[in-house]
Amino acid sequence: MMKRNGTGWLFASPYLLYAVIFFAIPLIWSMYLSFTDWNLISPVYYFKGFDNFIEAVKHPGVQAAFFVTFKFMAAFVPVVIVSSLAVALVIHGLPKFKGLFLIGFFLPYLASGVVSSLIVKGLLSHNSAFNVFLRKFGIEVDWLSTPLSALLVVAAIIAWKFTGYYALILTAGFEGINKDVYEAAAIDGVTPSQRFWKITLPLLYPALFTVLILSIGVSFGIFTEVYQLTGGGPNYATNTWQMEIFKQAFTNLSAGYASAVAIIASVVTFASILVIRKLLEMWGKRNGWV
Amino acid sequence: MKMKKAASLFLTATIATSALAGCSTGNGGSKSADGKTTIEFWAAPNPTQQVYWKEMAEEFEKENPKIDVKVSPIKESPTSEASIQSAIAGKSAPTMSENINRGFAAQLAESKALVPLNEVEGWDELLKNRNMTDTVKTWKFADDNQYVMPIYSNPMLFGWRIDILKEVGVNEIPKTYSEVLDAVKKLKAKHPDKYLWAKGDLADPTAWKRWFDFFMLYDAASGGNNFIEGDKFVAEDEAGLNVLKFMGDLQKEDALLTKQATDPFESGLGIFTDLGPWTFSYWEEKFPEMKYNETFGLALPPVPDGADTENVNTFADTKGIVIYASATEEERKAAMEFMNFVYSNPENDLKWLETTKLPPARDDLSSNDSFKAFFDKNPELKPYADAVPNAIPSIDNAKYNELQTHIGRYAVNPVVKGEVDPEKGWKEMKKAIKEELKK
C-alpha cells in the first residue's frame, strides 16, 4: 500500500509542484498583500487591516464591476446559448463534412481578442463605411461611447468568439442522443415541439449544463475586448473585474489594493457560480432530467 | 524503498530548482574577476531606439574597455512600467533604463527605487557638457533631487489643416480662443459635417490622454503654472476654468467629435489636433499628401483672449534615463560615465534626432550649429525645437494616474460631451483631486 502511495505521489508531483508554485503561493501572497499598502517595490509598507477591502467596496469602479458582470451575463449568455445551439443543430443535421464546419465555427475562438477588437473598432469608427451607410438613413449611433451599445458590442464580440466552441460541446451532446429514442417517439406521434422539449432538451441537459456554466464563468473574466475597445468606459459602463484589477495593479501600481479587489472578485465569482449552478441543478431535477 | 524515496525527493528538488531558476533573470549588472564592470541598459521597446543605444554602447566600450554595456528592450507585457516594477520586485532590475516619464519616476522615487542623479559624481559635468542646465530645472522633483536625465523634451504642438482653413476664408492660424471660435463658425458654415477637433480620446478618462488635450491648453492658459506641487493642488483656477469653458464653447458649436474616427485629421474630418514629431515619419509612408505649410501647419496651443500669444507654454512629452537604486556604486559610476560619453558630443544628439525625430532636451537645440542642417532639411521639426524652453513636463506626483483620471472623469469628459457646465466640472475635479491627495 505504501509503495503504491509513493509511486502515486511521484507521478502527481509535477502537477502538485505546478499548483503550489503557480496557484497556492500566489494566492497566499495575494491574500497577504491585500492587507497592506505595498506597491511591490517600496521598502516601506504598512498593514492596513481591512482598509483596502472597505475602500474597494465603496469605490465606483468596483461597484460598477459587480453590476457590469451581471449585465454582461444577461446579454452574453442567452445570445451565446441560442447561437451555439443553432449552429450545433445545423451541424448535427448535416449529412457530411460535420468536422469541417465545426472547425470553421471554432476558428473565432482561436482568433486573438486584440485583433478582433481592433477590427471591430475600425468597423464602428465614425467614418467607417458601416456608419456612413447608417447615417444615410438618419441613424447615428455612438457605439462605444454609449453605455448600452458599448456593453452590447463587447457582449456580441465575445458571443461570436465562443459560439463555435460551445457548438462543439453541444454537437457532441446531440451526437450522443440515441436515434432509437426519436424513432420510438415518431411512432408514438410526438410533435416537433414535444420532440425538442421532451426528448432533445432533457438528453442534451448535461452538455447544456456544461455550456451554461462555462459561459457564466466567461462573464466574470472579460478583459481583452473591454481593454481594447472601451477601457471600461463610458463612465464605468463596461468596467469588468479584470479591468478594474488591471488598472489598479498595473496603471496605479497599487498592488495591495488590487489584491483586495481580486479577492473580492474571486469570492463574488465563486459564490455566483455556486448559486447559479445550484439553480441549474434544481431546474434539471424538477424536470426529471438528472 | 529508500532508493525510490530518494529518487522522488531528487526529482521534486530538481523540478523546483529549475522552476525557480527560470523565474530569475539575474541582477542588473556586475563586476567580474578581471575588473570589468557590466551595466545593463533597458532601452525603449522600439527598433530605432534599440539600434541607437546598441551603437552608442559599442562606441563607448571601444573607449572604455573596463565597462560593458548590455542593451536590451524593456518588456511591454503587460506594460513597460509594470515590467520595470516586476523587475524591481524580483530583484532583477537593470542598472539603468530609458523611456521613463516624470510621473512614473515620481512613483519609483517615492519607493526609493531610484538613485538621485545629482548625488552621483559626474552629474554636473553632464549638465554642462550637454548644455541643458535650464531644461533640466523643470525636471527637479519636490524633494529637490533629480531622478531623471531627460533625453528628449518634446513640446506638443497643435496641427491645423491650413488647406481647409484657407478654403473657408481663414488665412492665419488662430491664436486665441475667439479666433478659434470664429474659424469654427466659418468651417461649420461651409462644411457642417466637419469638426474642429475630432478625437475620441477627449471623452476617455484614461490618465495619460490628458497630456495631449487638457495639459497642452492649461499650460498655455496659465503661463506654465504648476498643477500639483508635491502633495498640494496649486492649479490656477482662472486658467483651468478658461480651458474648460473653451472646450464647452466648442461643444456648443458642434466643433468637437468625441466618437472614435479613423485618421480624422488626415482625412480632414477634423482640422485641429495635437501633433508630436513622431507623426511625420508615419505620414511620409501612409499620407504623403500631408505637406508642411501646404496641407498642415503647426502652432502652439491657443490662449484665452488678451493673453500673450508669443512664448506660449505647452505640455512637454518628455522621457529620460534613470539609474536604479539596486545598482552598486561601481555600476552607478559606470552608468554616469556612459551617459557622459553619449551626451558630451552633440553629434550623438544629432544622431538621436535623425533616428527618432524626437528633440534632444538641450538648451541650445535651435541655436547650436550641429543641428542647423537637420532642421533646414526637416523644417516641420523646427517649431518643436523652438518651443523646447517653454515646454512643461508632466506632474511629478506618484499618484499622477489617479489625479489625471479625475481631470478626465469629472471635468474634460463630461464638458466635451455637454453633460456638465465648466464651473461644475472644475469644482468636482478639484474636490476629487484634493481628496486623492489627502489619502
XYZ file of C-alpha atoms in Angstrom:
729
model
C 0.000 0.000 0.000
C 2.836 2.379 0.996
C 4.689 1.517 -2.220
C 1.599 2.331 -4.313
C 1.145 5.618 -2.496
C 4.769 6.583 -3.091
C 4.537 5.939 -6.836
C 1.253 7.857 -6.939
C 2.796 10.868 -5.225
C 5.779 10.678 -7.573
C 3.561 10.821 -10.645
C 1.396 13.545 -9.133
C 4.376 15.628 -8.046
C 4.776 17.663 -11.292
C 1.172 18.838 -11.059
C 1.384 19.389 -7.321
C 4.535 21.415 -7.788
C 2.914 23.423 -10.556
C -0.152 24.040 -8.393
C 1.953 25.104 -5.421
C 4.157 27.487 -7.448
C 1.558 28.987 -9.736
C -1.586 28.743 -7.621
C -1.118 28.245 -3.891
C 1.860 30.580 -3.347
C 0.421 33.448 -5.467
C -2.947 33.018 -3.733
C -1.452 33.201 -0.258
C 0.827 36.049 -1.351
C -2.119 37.932 -2.817
C -4.111 37.453 0.393
C -1.178 38.816 2.370
C -0.777 41.789 0.025
C -4.467 42.652 0.243
C -3.946 43.720 3.862
C -1.039 46.049 3.008
C -0.436 49.229 1.054
C 2.609 47.752 -0.669
C 3.252 48.703 -4.290
C 5.674 45.782 -4.793
C 8.789 47.959 -4.874
C 8.739 50.167 -1.831
C 10.992 49.036 1.038
C 8.498 50.528 3.478
C 4.881 49.434 3.633
C 2.148 49.243 6.198
C -0.552 46.824 7.213
C -3.928 48.371 6.577
C -6.163 45.697 8.083
C -9.398 45.625 6.145
C -8.997 49.191 4.818
C -8.310 48.040 1.257
C -11.479 45.941 1.299
C -13.584 48.770 2.742
C -12.156 51.239 0.233
C -12.768 48.786 -2.611
C -16.396 48.183 -1.692
C -17.003 51.948 -1.712
C -15.107 52.543 -4.971
C -17.331 53.278 -8.001
C -15.069 51.138 -10.217
C -15.575 48.069 -8.033
C -19.295 48.676 -7.620
C -19.575 49.023 -11.397
C -17.571 45.817 -11.944
C -20.035 43.906 -9.768
C -23.098 45.037 -11.728
C -21.432 45.148 -15.157
C -20.535 41.455 -14.843
C -24.188 40.528 -14.394
C -25.193 42.854 -17.232
C -22.654 41.136 -19.487
C -24.021 37.798 -18.310
C -27.573 38.856 -19.167
C -26.506 39.955 -22.657
C -23.881 37.335 -23.453
C -25.233 34.040 -22.039
C -28.636 33.950 -23.834
C -27.077 35.062 -27.120
C -24.250 32.550 -26.997
C -26.544 29.704 -25.907
C -29.059 30.346 -28.692
C -26.378 30.861 -31.350
C -24.317 27.828 -30.338
C -27.484 25.694 -30.146
C -28.471 26.880 -33.624
C -25.007 26.131 -35.021
C -24.951 22.729 -33.298
C -28.424 21.855 -34.632
C -27.429 22.787 -38.180
C -24.152 20.861 -37.997
C -25.858 17.869 -36.380
C -28.267 17.765 -39.311
C -25.546 17.846 -41.953
C -25.112 14.597 -43.884
C -21.357 15.180 -44.477
C -18.356 17.357 -43.517
C -19.532 17.952 -39.942
C -15.945 18.148 -38.729
C -15.001 20.709 -41.350
C -17.886 23.027 -40.436
C -17.219 22.584 -36.733
C -13.612 23.661 -37.253
C -14.838 26.659 -39.263
C -17.082 27.819 -36.439
C -14.389 27.052 -33.872
C -11.814 29.329 -35.547
C -13.019 32.616 -33.938
C -12.229 31.033 -30.570
C -8.593 30.819 -31.656
C -8.525 34.370 -33.017
C -6.657 36.952 -30.980
C -9.001 39.090 -28.893
C -6.783 42.092 -29.601
C -7.033 41.661 -33.365
C -10.794 41.082 -33.415
C -11.322 44.084 -31.119
C -9.235 46.331 -33.374
C -11.206 45.189 -36.416
C -14.479 45.948 -34.619
C -13.093 49.329 -33.537
C -12.375 50.154 -37.180
C -15.811 48.919 -38.267
C -17.555 51.090 -35.692
C -15.479 54.240 -36.143
C -17.403 57.408 -37.055
C -16.127 57.460 -40.639
C -16.370 53.704 -41.325
C -18.407 52.560 -44.344
C -20.916 50.972 -41.943
C -21.618 54.195 -40.057
C -21.607 56.303 -43.224
C -24.261 53.917 -44.574
C -26.341 54.189 -41.387
C -26.150 57.999 -41.441
C -27.761 57.951 -44.889
C -30.876 56.691 -43.108
C -30.519 59.207 -40.306
C -29.187 56.603 -37.869
C -26.354 57.993 -35.758
C -25.032 55.693 -33.053
C -22.043 56.395 -30.854
C -21.341 52.687 -30.478
C -18.534 52.678 -27.962
C -19.356 55.825 -26.012
C -22.958 54.992 -25.187
C -23.245 52.741 -22.110
C -25.781 50.262 -23.510
C -24.354 49.932 -27.016
C -20.770 49.650 -25.704
C -21.858 46.775 -23.446
C -23.762 45.064 -26.252
C -20.867 45.420 -28.712
C -18.447 43.766 -26.270
C -21.006 41.028 -25.463
C -21.539 40.417 -29.191
C -17.788 40.030 -29.897
C -17.426 37.542 -27.059
C -20.550 35.649 -28.164
C -19.085 35.461 -31.700
C -15.830 34.151 -30.276
C -17.387 31.445 -28.099
C -20.281 30.267 -30.299
C -18.170 27.742 -32.225
C -16.540 26.394 -29.078
C -19.850 25.822 -27.317
C -21.389 24.455 -30.537
C -18.658 21.800 -30.456
C -19.742 20.684 -26.973
C -23.433 20.790 -27.890
C -22.842 18.883 -31.139
C -21.157 16.144 -29.095
C -24.252 16.217 -26.877
C -26.555 15.849 -29.895
C -24.442 13.033 -31.311
C -24.730 11.204 -28.006
C -28.531 11.039 -28.146
C -29.636 7.594 -29.256
C -31.588 7.797 -32.527
C -33.843 4.945 -31.379
C -35.464 7.320 -28.912
C -36.520 9.650 -31.749
C -37.777 6.719 -33.816
C -39.869 5.416 -30.921
C -41.219 8.934 -30.355
C -42.115 9.243 -34.048
C -44.092 6.009 -33.824
C -45.905 7.457 -30.794
C -46.736 10.556 -32.913
C -44.939 13.326 -30.965
C -44.942 16.830 -32.446
C -41.627 18.599 -33.299
C -42.133 20.864 -30.282
C -42.679 17.914 -27.944
C -39.702 16.209 -29.542
C -37.442 19.158 -28.623
C -38.779 19.842 -25.126
C -39.425 16.250 -24.027
C -36.563 14.382 -25.699
C -33.779 16.592 -27.047
C -33.515 19.081 -24.210
C -33.548 16.526 -21.360
C -30.968 14.341 -23.116
C -28.873 17.366 -24.051
C -29.055 18.713 -20.492
C -25.547 17.547 -19.405
C -23.920 19.297 -22.390
C -26.127 22.358 -21.978
C -25.335 22.477 -18.268
C -21.622 22.482 -19.082
C -22.007 25.234 -21.671
C -24.102 27.367 -19.315
C -21.585 27.107 -16.501
C -18.674 27.808 -18.861
C -20.384 30.861 -20.375
C -21.254 32.231 -16.946
C -17.615 31.763 -15.973
C -16.551 33.716 -19.074
C -18.710 36.665 -17.956
C -16.512 37.010 -14.876
C -13.264 37.026 -16.851
C -13.855 39.560 -19.629
C -10.835 41.748 -20.215
C -9.172 41.971 -23.651
C -12.170 43.266 -25.596
C -13.027 45.817 -22.920
C -9.402 46.930 -22.613
C -9.074 47.414 -26.356
C -12.457 48.925 -27.118
C -13.703 50.959 -24.182
C -11.105 50.887 -21.395
C -14.005 50.157 -19.023
C -15.971 53.244 -20.041
C -18.012 55.169 -20.780
C -18.339 56.116 -17.151
C -17.595 52.548 -15.907
C -20.388 51.101 -18.110
C -18.128 48.255 -19.255
C -15.769 48.123 -16.286
C -15.257 44.433 -15.519
C -13.471 42.888 -12.545
C -10.382 42.130 -14.623
C -10.295 45.669 -15.990
C -10.504 47.167 -12.502
C -7.789 44.852 -11.157
C -5.542 45.659 -14.133
C -5.995 49.418 -13.714
C -5.249 49.331 -10.011
C -2.318 46.914 -10.250
C -0.578 47.999 -13.448
C -1.641 51.605 -14.006
C -1.932 52.945 -10.474
C 0.657 50.427 -9.221
C -1.442 49.755 -6.090
C -0.679 46.066 -5.709
C -2.170 45.780 -2.201
C -5.448 47.399 -3.153
C -5.616 45.441 -6.442
C -5.129 42.205 -4.475
C -8.073 43.121 -2.281
C -10.203 43.749 -5.381
C -9.030 40.421 -6.835
C -10.056 38.591 -3.677
C -13.464 40.271 -3.642
C -13.838 39.349 -7.328
C -12.923 35.708 -6.588
C -15.450 35.489 -3.770
C -18.195 37.066 -5.894
C -17.349 34.780 -8.831
C -17.252 31.660 -6.690
C -20.488 32.486 -4.869
C -22.319 33.479 -8.057
C -21.303 30.364 -9.953
C -22.214 28.204 -6.961
C -25.699 29.740 -6.727
C -26.285 29.588 -10.475
C -25.067 26.003 -10.581
C -27.471 25.017 -7.792
C -30.339 26.741 -9.612
C -29.475 24.893 -12.827
C -29.330 21.576 -10.973
C -32.691 22.321 -9.367
C -34.107 23.150 -12.794
C -32.803 19.827 -14.133
C -34.095 17.856 -11.157
C -37.525 19.483 -11.233
C -37.907 18.423 -14.846
C -36.539 14.963 -14.115
C -33.504 15.442 -16.404
C -30.920 14.410 -13.833
C 12.097 1.750 -0.901
C 14.763 4.166 0.277
C 16.073 4.454 -3.266
C 12.606 5.356 -4.555
C 12.092 7.872 -1.815
C 15.447 9.417 -2.597
C 14.699 9.433 -6.339
C 11.339 11.036 -5.674
C 12.882 13.725 -3.497
C 15.644 14.321 -6.020
C 13.108 14.695 -8.858
C 10.996 17.101 -6.838
C 14.009 19.144 -5.857
C 15.271 19.262 -9.455
C 11.916 20.458 -10.796
C 11.617 23.038 -8.026
C 15.128 24.328 -8.620
C 14.613 24.520 -12.397
C 11.268 26.267 -11.998
C 12.619 28.797 -9.554
C 15.763 29.354 -11.601
C 13.534 30.128 -14.559
C 11.924 32.932 -12.593
C 15.237 34.764 -12.267
C 16.904 36.800 -14.964
C 19.940 37.699 -12.974
C 20.789 41.047 -11.449
C 21.178 44.408 -13.118
C 24.930 44.378 -13.568
C 28.115 43.068 -12.071
C 31.843 43.357 -11.639
C 33.798 40.397 -12.926
C 37.108 38.989 -11.692
C 39.081 40.830 -14.398
C 37.821 44.132 -13.009
C 35.267 44.708 -15.777
C 32.017 46.367 -14.756
C 28.918 45.281 -16.639
C 25.918 47.542 -16.700
C 22.523 46.548 -18.039
C 20.628 49.196 -20.009
C 16.955 48.729 -20.839
C 16.017 50.702 -23.929
C 12.564 51.700 -25.190
C 10.869 48.775 -26.912
C 11.096 50.104 -30.453
C 13.626 49.080 -33.107
C 15.007 52.565 -33.858
C 15.952 53.297 -30.253
C 17.356 49.776 -29.851
C 19.695 50.371 -32.789
C 20.735 53.780 -31.452
C 21.592 52.537 -27.980
C 23.419 49.448 -29.218
C 25.557 51.679 -31.424
C 26.264 54.025 -28.505
C 27.185 51.082 -26.265
C 29.615 49.709 -28.847
C 31.328 53.064 -29.304
C 31.529 53.574 -25.544
C 33.029 50.113 -24.966
C 35.766 50.841 -27.508
C 36.878 53.835 -25.447
C 36.143 52.227 -22.079
C 37.286 48.602 -22.220
C 36.696 48.189 -18.472
C 32.936 48.718 -18.832
C 30.468 46.519 -20.703
C 27.035 47.940 -21.581
C 24.383 45.315 -22.267
C 21.440 46.852 -24.131
C 18.090 45.065 -24.202
C 14.482 46.192 -24.714
C 12.073 46.852 -21.856
C 9.430 44.165 -21.936
C 5.998 45.583 -22.670
C 3.895 42.851 -21.166
C 1.501 43.996 -19.783
C 3.071 47.493 -19.812
C 6.669 48.704 -19.736
C 6.000 50.321 -16.327
C 4.685 47.026 -14.929
C 7.726 45.178 -16.324
C 10.057 47.585 -14.564
C 8.036 47.291 -11.367
C 8.151 43.469 -11.561
C 11.895 43.533 -12.224
C 12.479 45.710 -9.168
C 10.251 43.462 -7.046
C 12.057 40.369 -8.386
C 15.468 41.936 -7.642
C 16.330 41.770 -11.331
C 16.182 45.454 -12.198
C 18.706 46.677 -14.748
C 21.359 49.220 -13.826
C 19.599 51.897 -15.823
C 16.759 52.349 -18.273
C 15.349 54.960 -20.586
C 11.723 55.740 -21.561
C 10.780 56.932 -18.068
C 8.316 59.794 -17.774
C 8.298 62.144 -14.816
C 5.109 60.742 -13.256
C 6.394 57.169 -13.249
C 9.751 58.390 -11.983
C 7.882 60.014 -9.079
C 6.260 56.669 -8.273
C 9.636 54.934 -8.344
C 11.363 57.699 -6.391
C 8.709 57.577 -3.678
C 9.511 53.874 -3.296
C 13.242 54.641 -3.040
C 13.836 52.638 -6.205
C 15.861 55.350 -7.969
C 19.250 56.912 -7.421
C 19.199 60.728 -7.115
C 21.414 61.518 -10.107
C 22.603 64.762 -8.548
C 24.366 62.648 -5.905
C 26.363 60.660 -8.472
C 29.768 62.009 -9.449
C 29.729 63.405 -12.980
C 26.161 64.813 -12.961
C 27.169 68.488 -13.011
C 29.689 67.781 -15.752
C 26.949 66.073 -17.755
C 24.606 69.086 -17.485
C 27.371 71.441 -18.532
C 28.657 69.306 -21.393
C 25.191 68.759 -22.837
C 24.168 72.372 -22.334
C 20.953 71.508 -20.505
C 21.143 73.460 -17.259
C 17.892 75.378 -17.946
C 15.966 72.483 -19.459
C 16.675 70.241 -16.505
C 15.345 72.792 -13.988
C 11.726 71.861 -14.733
C 12.657 68.247 -14.020
C 13.582 68.875 -10.390
C 11.379 66.825 -8.078
C 9.552 68.042 -4.998
C 12.418 66.782 -2.761
C 14.916 68.893 -4.758
C 16.538 65.851 -6.315
C 16.978 64.979 -9.980
C 15.976 61.394 -10.604
C 15.743 61.528 -14.388
C 18.218 62.572 -17.049
C 15.859 63.894 -19.746
C 16.758 62.515 -23.167
C 14.197 64.375 -25.185
C 11.819 67.181 -24.460
C 9.088 67.175 -26.964
C 6.878 70.252 -26.777
C 3.483 69.178 -28.041
C 2.094 71.410 -30.765
C -1.280 71.639 -32.419
C -1.548 70.795 -36.084
C -4.008 72.777 -38.217
C -5.325 71.820 -41.646
C -4.365 75.119 -43.254
C -5.698 73.988 -46.647
C -9.204 73.680 -45.174
C -8.810 76.867 -43.127
C -7.922 78.796 -46.309
C -10.837 77.215 -48.129
C -13.259 78.591 -45.519
C -11.581 82.007 -45.521
C -9.195 81.791 -42.571
C -5.692 82.690 -43.726
C -3.852 82.757 -40.399
C -3.727 80.009 -37.806
C -5.968 81.147 -34.903
C -4.023 82.046 -31.765
C -6.744 82.946 -29.261
C -9.971 81.263 -28.180
C -12.077 83.903 -30.001
C -10.115 83.416 -33.196
C -10.622 79.661 -32.914
C -14.381 80.090 -32.410
C -14.557 82.440 -35.416
C -12.759 79.832 -37.514
C -15.214 77.189 -36.276
C -18.188 79.302 -37.386
C -16.696 79.686 -40.855
C -15.882 75.981 -41.025
C -19.366 74.907 -39.962
C -20.996 77.316 -42.403
C -19.235 75.684 -45.316
C -18.711 72.120 -44.024
C -21.338 71.229 -41.415
C -20.078 67.630 -41.411
C -16.534 68.616 -40.431
C -15.296 69.323 -36.926
C -12.594 71.436 -35.375
C -11.291 68.668 -33.111
C -12.250 65.088 -33.967
C -10.753 62.993 -31.205
C -12.400 60.122 -29.355
C -9.801 60.449 -26.575
C -11.475 63.674 -25.394
C -14.230 61.535 -23.880
C -11.873 58.904 -22.457
C -10.809 59.223 -18.781
C -7.510 57.325 -19.244
C -4.917 59.367 -17.364
C -2.204 59.863 -19.997
C -4.705 61.193 -22.534
C -4.967 64.432 -20.565
C -1.368 65.291 -21.500
C -2.469 65.743 -25.091
C -5.552 67.867 -24.579
C -6.071 69.425 -21.140
C -2.440 69.965 -20.146
C -1.466 71.480 -23.503
C -4.234 74.062 -23.124
C -3.774 74.531 -19.361
C -0.004 75.102 -19.641
C -0.690 77.702 -22.331
C -3.514 79.416 -20.424
C -1.657 79.514 -17.102
C 1.726 80.562 -18.460
C 3.213 77.279 -17.284
C 1.817 77.424 -13.752
C 2.126 74.127 -11.889
C -0.959 71.976 -11.439
C 0.281 69.978 -8.460
C 3.258 70.837 -6.290
C 4.344 67.999 -4.061
C 1.086 66.977 -2.397
C -0.706 70.283 -2.983
C -3.209 71.229 -5.637
C -1.906 74.578 -6.883
C -3.601 74.851 -10.264
C -4.672 78.320 -11.330
C -8.478 78.341 -11.173
C -8.909 81.010 -13.814
C -6.715 79.207 -16.344
C -8.343 75.835 -15.696
C -11.819 77.302 -15.985
C -10.885 79.139 -19.178
C -9.754 75.845 -20.715
C -12.950 74.066 -19.750
C -15.103 76.987 -20.929
C -13.251 76.906 -24.250
C -13.974 73.191 -24.555
C -17.601 73.815 -23.561
C -17.933 76.569 -26.206
C -16.533 74.238 -28.857
C -19.018 71.569 -27.797
C -21.899 74.066 -28.094
C -20.734 74.967 -31.606
C -20.733 71.253 -32.554
C -17.000 71.603 -33.189
C -15.950 68.507 -31.224
C -16.336 64.911 -32.394
C -15.802 62.660 -29.400
C -16.524 59.409 -31.220
C -13.701 57.203 -32.416
C -12.814 58.014 -36.011
C -10.147 56.623 -38.312
C -7.403 59.144 -39.239
C -9.711 62.130 -38.655
C -7.053 64.836 -39.152
C -5.520 63.244 -42.217
C -8.946 62.717 -43.803
C -9.977 66.306 -43.000
C -12.857 65.248 -40.752
C -11.169 67.350 -38.065
C -8.912 70.323 -38.791
C -7.087 70.636 -35.452
C -5.187 68.050 -33.455
C -2.256 67.574 -31.116
C 0.824 66.503 -33.048
C 4.136 65.052 -31.974
C 7.184 64.820 -34.246
C 6.809 61.032 -34.455
C 3.779 61.598 -36.701
C 5.801 62.802 -39.667
C 7.642 59.533 -40.388
C 4.261 57.777 -40.302
C 2.786 60.350 -42.659
C 5.722 60.016 -45.088
C 4.703 56.407 -45.576
C 0.941 56.483 -45.208
C -0.127 60.038 -46.031
C 2.462 61.550 -48.392
C -0.095 64.226 -49.320
C 0.323 65.774 -45.843
C 2.834 68.563 -46.589
C 4.083 71.089 -44.057
C 2.860 74.617 -44.777
C 0.699 73.302 -47.646
C -1.868 70.972 -46.116
C -0.982 71.445 -42.471
C 0.669 73.992 -40.212
C 1.965 73.802 -36.644
C 1.237 76.167 -33.781
C 1.492 76.494 -30.040
C -1.812 75.988 -28.193
C -4.411 78.763 -28.476
C -4.654 81.023 -25.417
C -7.504 82.938 -23.735
C -8.332 86.310 -25.282
C -5.998 89.032 -24.147
C -3.167 86.674 -23.185
C 0.284 86.982 -24.739
C 0.372 84.951 -27.946
C 4.176 84.809 -28.053
C 6.265 82.454 -25.896
C 3.226 80.325 -25.140
C 3.814 77.344 -22.866
C 2.780 73.841 -23.776
C 2.971 70.350 -22.397
C 6.267 68.542 -22.920
C 6.164 64.884 -23.753
C 9.476 64.029 -22.179
C 11.229 60.873 -21.234
C 14.595 60.164 -19.793
C 17.115 57.840 -18.192
C 17.127 56.675 -14.585
C 19.602 54.647 -12.528
C 18.026 52.088 -10.224
C 18.833 52.004 -6.523
C 19.799 48.321 -6.762
C 22.910 49.277 -8.773
C 26.207 49.075 -6.921
C 28.499 52.100 -6.536
C 30.677 50.873 -9.443
C 27.645 50.374 -11.639
C 26.264 53.837 -10.816
C 29.627 55.355 -11.658
C 29.850 53.359 -14.896
C 26.283 54.375 -15.802
C 27.123 58.049 -15.315
C 30.278 57.611 -17.405
C 28.184 56.078 -20.174
C 25.723 58.994 -20.067
C 28.585 61.482 -20.071
C 30.109 59.753 -23.094
C 26.827 59.854 -25.037
C 25.824 63.407 -24.163
C 29.168 65.189 -24.249
C 29.147 65.058 -28.017
C 26.343 66.939 -29.826
C 26.839 64.567 -32.750
C 25.246 61.814 -30.653
C 22.209 64.016 -30.020
C 22.090 64.736 -33.732
C 22.177 61.011 -34.434
C 19.309 60.594 -31.941
C 17.349 63.362 -33.639
C 17.907 61.834 -37.070
C 16.938 58.368 -35.863
C 13.908 59.184 -33.726
C 12.884 62.726 -34.767
C 12.485 63.493 -31.023
C 14.083 66.805 -29.926
C 17.011 66.285 -27.534
C 16.479 68.038 -24.194
C 19.151 70.729 -24.661
C 19.053 74.464 -24.115
C 20.816 75.138 -27.420
C 18.806 72.915 -29.736
C 17.667 75.732 -32.019
C 20.928 77.683 -31.842
C 23.665 75.008 -31.966
C 25.156 74.730 -35.450
C 25.377 70.937 -35.161
C 21.604 70.753 -35.643
C 21.145 73.515 -38.219
C 21.470 71.315 -41.296
C 18.993 68.850 -39.839
C 16.333 71.490 -39.201
C 16.914 73.031 -42.629
C 16.177 69.640 -44.106
C 13.234 68.954 -41.748
C 11.522 72.355 -41.333
C 8.431 70.782 -39.728
C 10.586 69.890 -36.706
C 11.958 73.405 -36.199
C 8.846 74.676 -34.319
C 9.372 71.847 -31.829
C 12.993 72.847 -31.244
C 11.961 76.490 -30.816
C 9.383 75.568 -28.189
C 11.680 73.440 -26.007
C 12.384 76.272 -23.488
C 8.617 76.804 -22.978
C 7.730 73.153 -22.574
C 6.369 71.975 -19.210
C 6.879 68.312 -18.236
C 4.189 66.196 -16.570
C 3.351 66.456 -12.873
C 5.784 64.697 -10.531
C 3.268 63.161 -8.157
C 3.302 59.410 -7.544
C -0.496 59.407 -7.859
C -0.444 61.071 -11.276
C -2.579 58.298 -12.765
C -5.404 58.751 -10.286
C -5.131 62.562 -10.409
C -5.212 62.777 -14.178
C -8.075 60.279 -14.305
C -10.059 62.703 -12.113
C -9.360 65.544 -14.580
C -10.882 63.404 -17.307
C -13.741 61.850 -15.372
C -15.022 64.971 -13.593
C -14.035 67.793 -15.932
C -12.862 67.203 -19.503
C -15.006 64.196 -20.465
C -18.378 65.500 -19.245
C -17.685 69.040 -20.511
C -16.836 67.928 -24.062
C -19.995 65.816 -24.062
C -22.063 68.751 -22.803
C -23.088 66.834 -19.684
C -21.889 69.367 -17.096
C -21.066 73.043 -17.235
C -17.371 74.005 -16.927
C -17.732 75.561 -13.441
C -19.305 72.432 -12.000
C -16.768 70.207 -13.770
C -13.829 72.204 -12.396
C -15.284 72.236 -8.873
C -15.912 68.488 -8.808
C -12.495 67.756 -10.288
C -10.816 69.898 -7.625
C -12.730 68.142 -4.877
C -11.783 64.668 -6.177
C -8.119 65.638 -6.616
C -7.872 67.144 -3.132
C -9.415 64.015 -1.603
C -6.988 61.847 -3.565
C -4.017 63.904 -2.368
C -5.134 63.508 1.251
C -5.131 59.679 1.059
